[in-house]
PDB file of C-alpha atoms in Angstrom:
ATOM      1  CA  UNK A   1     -76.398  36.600 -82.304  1.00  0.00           C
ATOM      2  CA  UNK A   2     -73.328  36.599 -80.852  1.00  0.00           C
ATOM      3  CA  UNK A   3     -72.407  40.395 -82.039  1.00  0.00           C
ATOM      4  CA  UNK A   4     -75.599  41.358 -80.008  1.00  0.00           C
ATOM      5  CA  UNK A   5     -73.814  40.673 -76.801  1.00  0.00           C
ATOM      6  CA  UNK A   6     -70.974  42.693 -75.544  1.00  0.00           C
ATOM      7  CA  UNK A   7     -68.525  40.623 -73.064  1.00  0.00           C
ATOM      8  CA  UNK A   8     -67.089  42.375 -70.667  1.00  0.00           C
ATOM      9  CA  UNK A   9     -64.571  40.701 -68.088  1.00  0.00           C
ATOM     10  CA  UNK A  10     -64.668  42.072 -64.344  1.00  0.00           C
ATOM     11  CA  UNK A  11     -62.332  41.110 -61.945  1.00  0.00           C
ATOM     12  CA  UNK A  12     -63.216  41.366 -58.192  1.00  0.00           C
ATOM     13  CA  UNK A  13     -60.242  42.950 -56.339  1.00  0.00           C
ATOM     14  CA  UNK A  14     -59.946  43.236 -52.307  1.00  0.00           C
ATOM     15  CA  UNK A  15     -59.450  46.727 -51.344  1.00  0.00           C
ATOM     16  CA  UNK A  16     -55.559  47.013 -50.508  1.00  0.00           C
ATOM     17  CA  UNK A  17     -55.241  47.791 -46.488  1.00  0.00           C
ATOM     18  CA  UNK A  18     -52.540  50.113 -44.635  1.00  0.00           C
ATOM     19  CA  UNK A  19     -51.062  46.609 -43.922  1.00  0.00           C
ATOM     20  CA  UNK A  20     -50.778  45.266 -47.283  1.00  0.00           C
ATOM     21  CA  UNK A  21     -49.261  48.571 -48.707  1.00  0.00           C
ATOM     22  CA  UNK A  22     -46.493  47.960 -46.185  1.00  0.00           C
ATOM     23  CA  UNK A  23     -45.975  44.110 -47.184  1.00  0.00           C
ATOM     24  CA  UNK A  24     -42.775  42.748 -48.498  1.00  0.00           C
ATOM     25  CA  UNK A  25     -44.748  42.296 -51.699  1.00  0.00           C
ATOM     26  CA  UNK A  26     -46.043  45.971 -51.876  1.00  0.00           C
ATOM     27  CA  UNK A  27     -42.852  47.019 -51.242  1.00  0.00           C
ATOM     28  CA  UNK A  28     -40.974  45.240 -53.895  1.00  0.00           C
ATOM     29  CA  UNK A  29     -43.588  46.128 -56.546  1.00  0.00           C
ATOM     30  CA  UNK A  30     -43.574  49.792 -55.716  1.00  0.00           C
ATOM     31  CA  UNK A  31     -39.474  49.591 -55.796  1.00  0.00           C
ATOM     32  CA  UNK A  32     -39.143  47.695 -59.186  1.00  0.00           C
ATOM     33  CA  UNK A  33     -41.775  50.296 -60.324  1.00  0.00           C
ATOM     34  CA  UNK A  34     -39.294  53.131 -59.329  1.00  0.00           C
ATOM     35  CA  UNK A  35     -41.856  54.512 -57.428  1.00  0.00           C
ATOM     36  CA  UNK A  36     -39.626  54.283 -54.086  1.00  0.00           C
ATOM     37  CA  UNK A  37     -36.020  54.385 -52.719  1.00  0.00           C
ATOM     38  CA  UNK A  38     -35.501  51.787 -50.032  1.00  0.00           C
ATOM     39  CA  UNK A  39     -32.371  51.735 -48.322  1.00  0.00           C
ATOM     40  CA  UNK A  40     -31.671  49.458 -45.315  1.00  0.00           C
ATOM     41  CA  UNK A  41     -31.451  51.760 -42.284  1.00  0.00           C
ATOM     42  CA  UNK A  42     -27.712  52.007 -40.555  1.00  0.00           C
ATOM     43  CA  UNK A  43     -27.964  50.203 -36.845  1.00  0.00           C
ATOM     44  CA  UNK A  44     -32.241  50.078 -37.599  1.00  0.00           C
ATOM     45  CA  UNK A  45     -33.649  48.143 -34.688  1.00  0.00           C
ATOM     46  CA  UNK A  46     -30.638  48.188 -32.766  1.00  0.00           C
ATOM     47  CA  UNK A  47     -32.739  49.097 -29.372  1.00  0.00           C
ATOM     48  CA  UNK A  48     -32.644  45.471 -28.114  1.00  0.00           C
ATOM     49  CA  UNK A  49     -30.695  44.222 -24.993  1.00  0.00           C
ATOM     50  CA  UNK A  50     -28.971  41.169 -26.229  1.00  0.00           C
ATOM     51  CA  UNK A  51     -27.922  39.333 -23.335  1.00  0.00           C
ATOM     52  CA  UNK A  52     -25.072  36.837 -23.511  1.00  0.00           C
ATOM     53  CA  UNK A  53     -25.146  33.652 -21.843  1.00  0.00           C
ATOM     54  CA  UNK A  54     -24.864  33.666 -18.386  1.00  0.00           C
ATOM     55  CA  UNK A  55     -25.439  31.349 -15.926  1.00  0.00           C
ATOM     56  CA  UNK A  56     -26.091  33.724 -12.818  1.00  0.00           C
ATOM     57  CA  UNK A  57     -27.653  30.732 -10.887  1.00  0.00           C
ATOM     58  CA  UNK A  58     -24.039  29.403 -10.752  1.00  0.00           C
ATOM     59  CA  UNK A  59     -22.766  32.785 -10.343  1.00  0.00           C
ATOM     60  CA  UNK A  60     -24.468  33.414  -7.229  1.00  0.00           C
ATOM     61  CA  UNK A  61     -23.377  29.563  -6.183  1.00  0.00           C
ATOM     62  CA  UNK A  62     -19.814  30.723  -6.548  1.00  0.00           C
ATOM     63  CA  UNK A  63     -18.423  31.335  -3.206  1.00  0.00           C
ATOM     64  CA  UNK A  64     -14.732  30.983  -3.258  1.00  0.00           C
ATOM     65  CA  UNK A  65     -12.646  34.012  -1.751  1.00  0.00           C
ATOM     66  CA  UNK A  66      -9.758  35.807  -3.946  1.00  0.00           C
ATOM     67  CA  UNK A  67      -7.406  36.718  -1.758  1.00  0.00           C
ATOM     68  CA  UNK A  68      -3.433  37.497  -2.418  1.00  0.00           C
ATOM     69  CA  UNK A  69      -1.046  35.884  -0.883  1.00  0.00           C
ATOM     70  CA  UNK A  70       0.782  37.208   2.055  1.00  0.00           C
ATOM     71  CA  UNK A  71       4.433  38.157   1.747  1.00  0.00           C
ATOM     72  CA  UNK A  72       6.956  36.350   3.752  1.00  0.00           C
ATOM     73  CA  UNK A  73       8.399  37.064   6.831  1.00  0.00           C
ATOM     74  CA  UNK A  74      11.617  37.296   5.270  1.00  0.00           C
ATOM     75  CA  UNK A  75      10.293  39.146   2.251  1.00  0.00           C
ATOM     76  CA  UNK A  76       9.157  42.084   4.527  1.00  0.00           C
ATOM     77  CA  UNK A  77      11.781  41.984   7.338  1.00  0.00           C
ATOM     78  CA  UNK A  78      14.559  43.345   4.115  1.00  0.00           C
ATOM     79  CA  UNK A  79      12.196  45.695   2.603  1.00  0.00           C
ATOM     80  CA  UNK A  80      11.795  47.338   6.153  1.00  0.00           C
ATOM     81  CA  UNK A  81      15.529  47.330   6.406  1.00  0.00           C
ATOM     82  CA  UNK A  82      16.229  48.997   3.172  1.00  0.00           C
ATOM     83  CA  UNK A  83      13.274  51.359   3.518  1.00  0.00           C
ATOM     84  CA  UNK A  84      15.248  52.748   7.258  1.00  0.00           C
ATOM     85  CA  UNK A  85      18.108  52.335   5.365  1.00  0.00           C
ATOM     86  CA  UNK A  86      17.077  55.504   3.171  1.00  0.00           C
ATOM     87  CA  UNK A  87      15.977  57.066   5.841  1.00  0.00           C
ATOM     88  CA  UNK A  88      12.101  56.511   4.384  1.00  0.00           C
ATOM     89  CA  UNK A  89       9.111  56.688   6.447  1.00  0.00           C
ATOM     90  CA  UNK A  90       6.242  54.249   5.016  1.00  0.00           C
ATOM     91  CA  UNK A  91       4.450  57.332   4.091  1.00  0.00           C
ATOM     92  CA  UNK A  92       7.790  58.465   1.732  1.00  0.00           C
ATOM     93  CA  UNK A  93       7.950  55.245   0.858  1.00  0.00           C
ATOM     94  CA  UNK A  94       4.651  54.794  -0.797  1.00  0.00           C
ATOM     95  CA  UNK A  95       4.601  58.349  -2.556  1.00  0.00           C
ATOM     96  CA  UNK A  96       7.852  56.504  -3.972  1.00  0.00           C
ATOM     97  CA  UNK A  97       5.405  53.516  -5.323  1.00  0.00           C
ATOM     98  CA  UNK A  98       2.285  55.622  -5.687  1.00  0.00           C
ATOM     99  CA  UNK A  99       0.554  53.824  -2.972  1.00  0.00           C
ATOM    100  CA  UNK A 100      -1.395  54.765  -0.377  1.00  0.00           C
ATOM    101  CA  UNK A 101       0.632  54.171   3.351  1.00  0.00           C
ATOM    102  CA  UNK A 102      -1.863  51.658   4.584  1.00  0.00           C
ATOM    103  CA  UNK A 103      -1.018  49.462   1.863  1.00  0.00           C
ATOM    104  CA  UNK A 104       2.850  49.177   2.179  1.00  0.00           C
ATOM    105  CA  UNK A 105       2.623  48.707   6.085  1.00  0.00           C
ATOM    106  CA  UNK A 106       0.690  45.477   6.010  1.00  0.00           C
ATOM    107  CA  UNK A 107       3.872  44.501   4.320  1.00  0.00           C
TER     108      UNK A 107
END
């Protein structure tokens, strides 16, 4: 009786979605297949601002003035002296040091 009966074995698959053909899994099936060349894209997803750490809350708190410090009296009274020594105006004078004039007179 049992050669009157044919067994036959189904097996109930789920219907493969966009989603699982793009899986990890699907992936590395179709690449150990040969099916597919995957190569690991130069820079890919490289479109993201990474921010470093910055504490702008204690930037903004940060209120000290950078200033230089004046020149002495002294300091300025010789550099006048050797500048009319020359026979320099401050304006020859700071073409010399490829300044602007303003900057050597507050000297």
């Amino acid at each position: 009786m049992s050669g009157d009966w044919q067994t036959q074995q189904t097996v109930l698959t789920k219907k493969a979605t966009s989603k699982d053909r793009r899986g990890t899994s699907a992936v590395n099936r179709a690449s150990r297949s040969g099916n597919v060349d995957v190569d690991k894209k130069y820079g890919g997803g490289g479109n993201q601002q990474k921010t470093g750490q910055k504490n702008t809350a204690v930037l903004d708190r940060e209120t000290e003035e950078l200033k230089h410090e004046a020149v002495s009296k002294d300091f300025s009274k010789h550099l006048r002296e050797a500048r009319t020594n020359k026979g320099w105006t401050q304006k020859d004078m700071a073409q010399k040091i490829n300044e602007k004039a303003p900057s050597n007179s507050r000297v």
